[in-house]
Amino acid sequence: TKLNAHTLSPPQCNNNRKRIFCYGHQRGVTTRVIERVVRSPVGVYGLFALPFLTLGMEKSVYDTVQSWQGIDPNVRPADRGGFPSGGANLPSFSLIPVQKVARRMTQQRQQQQQK
């Protein structure tokens, strides 16, 4: 059977992450991904892997952006704790090393704003 947009209706699109999901969903990405997974050699059982793959991709993007900003994703700040801040307990999926230059520029900007 062919899946359509009405079969896989997303939640309301009220924040940026959901907007990106809804944009892709509107363009048929959700349907193509599910159909491709089901038709793969692993079949329907491949659908069980999708949540873990998408969480891994999201963590990779988040850790990469943090590293790009000069923030080490493996260090948990003292003022944070609990869910969802437990990402520092997991290995970093960053695609780049922590950028020291970006961190210095950010610190300089913060010091200028405090003056």
PDB file of C-alpha atoms in Angstrom:
ATOM      1  CA  THR A   1       0.000   0.000   0.000  1.00  0.00           C
ATOM      2  CA  LYS A   2       1.117   3.524  -0.680  1.00  0.00           C
ATOM      3  CA  LEU A   3       1.436   5.964   2.210  1.00  0.00           C
ATOM      4  CA  ASN A   4       0.159   9.509   1.863  1.00  0.00           C
ATOM      5  CA  ALA A   5       0.312  12.771   3.809  1.00  0.00           C
ATOM      6  CA  HIS A   6      -2.990  12.077   5.576  1.00  0.00           C
ATOM      7  CA  THR A   7      -1.760   8.728   6.878  1.00  0.00           C
ATOM      8  CA  LEU A   8       1.289  10.287   8.539  1.00  0.00           C
ATOM      9  CA  SER A   9      -0.025  13.595   9.844  1.00  0.00           C
ATOM     10  CA  PRO A  10       2.577  15.440  11.982  1.00  0.00           C
ATOM     11  CA  PRO A  11       1.890  17.309  15.215  1.00  0.00           C
ATOM     12  CA  GLN A  12       1.139  21.026  15.105  1.00  0.00           C
ATOM     13  CA  CYS A  13       4.072  23.036  13.778  1.00  0.00           C
ATOM     14  CA  ASN A  14       4.644  25.580  16.532  1.00  0.00           C
ATOM     15  CA  ASN A  15       8.434  25.614  16.985  1.00  0.00           C
ATOM     16  CA  ASN A  16      11.468  25.559  14.688  1.00  0.00           C
ATOM     17  CA  ARG A  17      12.221  21.854  15.005  1.00  0.00           C
ATOM     18  CA  LYS A  18       8.632  20.983  14.217  1.00  0.00           C
ATOM     19  CA  ARG A  19       8.611  23.458  11.333  1.00  0.00           C
ATOM     20  CA  ILE A  20      11.573  21.700   9.751  1.00  0.00           C
ATOM     21  CA  PHE A  21       9.871  18.338  10.250  1.00  0.00           C
ATOM     22  CA  CYS A  22       6.605  19.649   8.807  1.00  0.00           C
ATOM     23  CA  TYR A  23       8.379  21.175   5.790  1.00  0.00           C
ATOM     24  CA  GLY A  24      10.025  17.856   4.999  1.00  0.00           C
ATOM     25  CA  HIS A  25       6.789  16.020   5.678  1.00  0.00           C
ATOM     26  CA  GLN A  26       4.891  18.340   3.338  1.00  0.00           C
ATOM     27  CA  ARG A  27       7.474  17.625   0.633  1.00  0.00           C
ATOM     28  CA  GLY A  28       6.973  13.872   1.055  1.00  0.00           C
ATOM     29  CA  VAL A  29      10.232  13.088   2.868  1.00  0.00           C
ATOM     30  CA  THR A  30       8.495  11.096   5.613  1.00  0.00           C
ATOM     31  CA  THR A  31       6.701   8.888   3.127  1.00  0.00           C
ATOM     32  CA  ARG A  32       9.852   8.285   1.071  1.00  0.00           C
ATOM     33  CA  VAL A  33      11.918   7.393   4.148  1.00  0.00           C
ATOM     34  CA  ILE A  34       9.347   4.936   5.476  1.00  0.00           C
ATOM     35  CA  GLU A  35       8.791   3.321   2.080  1.00  0.00           C
ATOM     36  CA  ARG A  36      12.533   2.996   1.502  1.00  0.00           C
ATOM     37  CA  VAL A  37      13.081   1.409   4.932  1.00  0.00           C
ATOM     38  CA  VAL A  38      10.194  -1.039   4.449  1.00  0.00           C
ATOM     39  CA  ARG A  39      11.475  -2.045   0.994  1.00  0.00           C
ATOM     40  CA  SER A  40      15.061  -2.480   2.262  1.00  0.00           C
ATOM     41  CA  PRO A  41      16.491  -5.940   3.034  1.00  0.00           C
ATOM     42  CA  VAL A  42      15.582  -5.582   6.739  1.00  0.00           C
ATOM     43  CA  GLY A  43      11.948  -4.887   5.865  1.00  0.00           C
ATOM     44  CA  VAL A  44       9.432  -3.634   8.394  1.00  0.00           C
ATOM     45  CA  TYR A  45      11.847  -4.354  11.246  1.00  0.00           C
ATOM     46  CA  GLY A  46      13.969  -1.454  10.017  1.00  0.00           C
ATOM     47  CA  LEU A  47      11.304   0.905  11.334  1.00  0.00           C
ATOM     48  CA  PHE A  48      12.463   0.014  14.862  1.00  0.00           C
ATOM     49  CA  ALA A  49      15.875   1.526  14.062  1.00  0.00           C
ATOM     50  CA  LEU A  50      14.499   4.889  12.860  1.00  0.00           C
ATOM     51  CA  PRO A  51      14.098   6.522  16.316  1.00  0.00           C
ATOM     52  CA  PHE A  52      17.664   5.636  17.283  1.00  0.00           C
ATOM     53  CA  LEU A  53      19.056   6.868  13.969  1.00  0.00           C
ATOM     54  CA  THR A  54      17.175  10.164  14.110  1.00  0.00           C
ATOM     55  CA  LEU A  55      18.185  10.756  17.747  1.00  0.00           C
ATOM     56  CA  GLY A  56      21.792  10.082  16.790  1.00  0.00           C
ATOM     57  CA  MET A  57      21.559  12.535  13.905  1.00  0.00           C
ATOM     58  CA  GLU A  58      20.010  15.178  16.160  1.00  0.00           C
ATOM     59  CA  LYS A  59      22.740  14.718  18.783  1.00  0.00           C
ATOM     60  CA  SER A  60      25.394  14.937  16.079  1.00  0.00           C
ATOM     61  CA  VAL A  61      24.024  18.268  14.830  1.00  0.00           C
ATOM     62  CA  TYR A  62      23.642  19.631  18.376  1.00  0.00           C
ATOM     63  CA  ASP A  63      27.168  18.567  19.435  1.00  0.00           C
ATOM     64  CA  THR A  64      28.679  19.923  16.212  1.00  0.00           C
ATOM     65  CA  VAL A  65      27.015  23.324  16.699  1.00  0.00           C
ATOM     66  CA  GLN A  66      28.146  23.415  20.338  1.00  0.00           C
ATOM     67  CA  SER A  67      31.731  22.603  19.289  1.00  0.00           C
ATOM     68  CA  TRP A  68      31.600  25.222  16.554  1.00  0.00           C
ATOM     69  CA  GLN A  69      30.563  27.808  19.173  1.00  0.00           C
ATOM     70  CA  GLY A  70      33.510  26.779  21.354  1.00  0.00           C
ATOM     71  CA  ILE A  71      31.434  24.910  23.936  1.00  0.00           C
ATOM     72  CA  ASP A  72      32.604  21.417  24.864  1.00  0.00           C
ATOM     73  CA  PRO A  73      29.566  19.107  24.568  1.00  0.00           C
ATOM     74  CA  ASN A  74      31.140  16.665  27.070  1.00  0.00           C
ATOM     75  CA  VAL A  75      31.113  19.194  29.933  1.00  0.00           C
ATOM     76  CA  ARG A  76      27.929  19.742  31.922  1.00  0.00           C
ATOM     77  CA  PRO A  77      27.657  23.300  33.315  1.00  0.00           C
ATOM     78  CA  ALA A  78      26.992  23.509  37.062  1.00  0.00           C
ATOM     79  CA  ASP A  79      23.775  25.497  36.540  1.00  0.00           C
ATOM     80  CA  ARG A  80      22.158  22.731  34.452  1.00  0.00           C
ATOM     81  CA  GLY A  81      20.919  19.296  35.296  1.00  0.00           C
ATOM     82  CA  GLY A  82      18.244  16.750  34.663  1.00  0.00           C
ATOM     83  CA  PHE A  83      16.453  16.063  31.414  1.00  0.00           C
ATOM     84  CA  PRO A  84      17.318  16.981  28.651  1.00  0.00           C
ATOM     85  CA  SER A  85      20.717  18.186  29.812  1.00  0.00           C
ATOM     86  CA  GLY A  86      22.086  14.644  30.189  1.00  0.00           C
ATOM     87  CA  GLY A  87      23.797  14.758  26.796  1.00  0.00           C
ATOM     88  CA  ALA A  88      27.170  15.403  28.437  1.00  0.00           C
ATOM     89  CA  ASN A  89      27.009  11.888  29.911  1.00  0.00           C
ATOM     90  CA  LEU A  90      26.904  10.404  26.396  1.00  0.00           C
ATOM     91  CA  PRO A  91      29.833  10.354  23.955  1.00  0.00           C
ATOM     92  CA  SER A  92      30.107  13.383  21.695  1.00  0.00           C
ATOM     93  CA  PHE A  93      28.890  12.925  18.119  1.00  0.00           C
ATOM     94  CA  SER A  94      30.478  16.203  17.010  1.00  0.00           C
ATOM     95  CA  LEU A  95      31.851  16.274  13.485  1.00  0.00           C
ATOM     96  CA  ILE A  96      34.461  18.942  14.346  1.00  0.00           C
ATOM     97  CA  PRO A  97      36.738  19.594  17.343  1.00  0.00           C
ATOM     98  CA  VAL A  98      35.831  22.289  19.875  1.00  0.00           C
ATOM     99  CA  GLN A  99      36.748  25.644  18.356  1.00  0.00           C
ATOM    100  CA  LYS A 100      38.898  27.642  20.774  1.00  0.00           C
ATOM    101  CA  VAL A 101      38.824  30.814  18.619  1.00  0.00           C
ATOM    102  CA  ALA A 102      35.028  31.010  18.626  1.00  0.00           C
ATOM    103  CA  ARG A 103      34.993  30.618  22.423  1.00  0.00           C
ATOM    104  CA  ARG A 104      37.460  33.483  22.899  1.00  0.00           C
ATOM    105  CA  MET A 105      35.450  35.742  20.587  1.00  0.00           C
ATOM    106  CA  THR A 106      32.263  34.908  22.492  1.00  0.00           C
ATOM    107  CA  GLN A 107      33.917  35.628  25.840  1.00  0.00           C
ATOM    108  CA  GLN A 108      35.298  38.955  24.557  1.00  0.00           C
ATOM    109  CA  ARG A 109      31.843  39.958  23.299  1.00  0.00           C
ATOM    110  CA  GLN A 110      30.263  39.072  26.654  1.00  0.00           C
ATOM    111  CA  GLN A 111      32.875  41.119  28.522  1.00  0.00           C
ATOM    112  CA  GLN A 112      32.228  44.111  26.276  1.00  0.00           C
ATOM    113  CA  GLN A 113      28.491  43.863  26.880  1.00  0.00           C
ATOM    114  CA  GLN A 114      28.997  43.768  30.651  1.00  0.00           C
ATOM    115  CA  LYS A 115      30.973  47.037  30.619  1.00  0.00           C
TER     116      LYS A 115
END
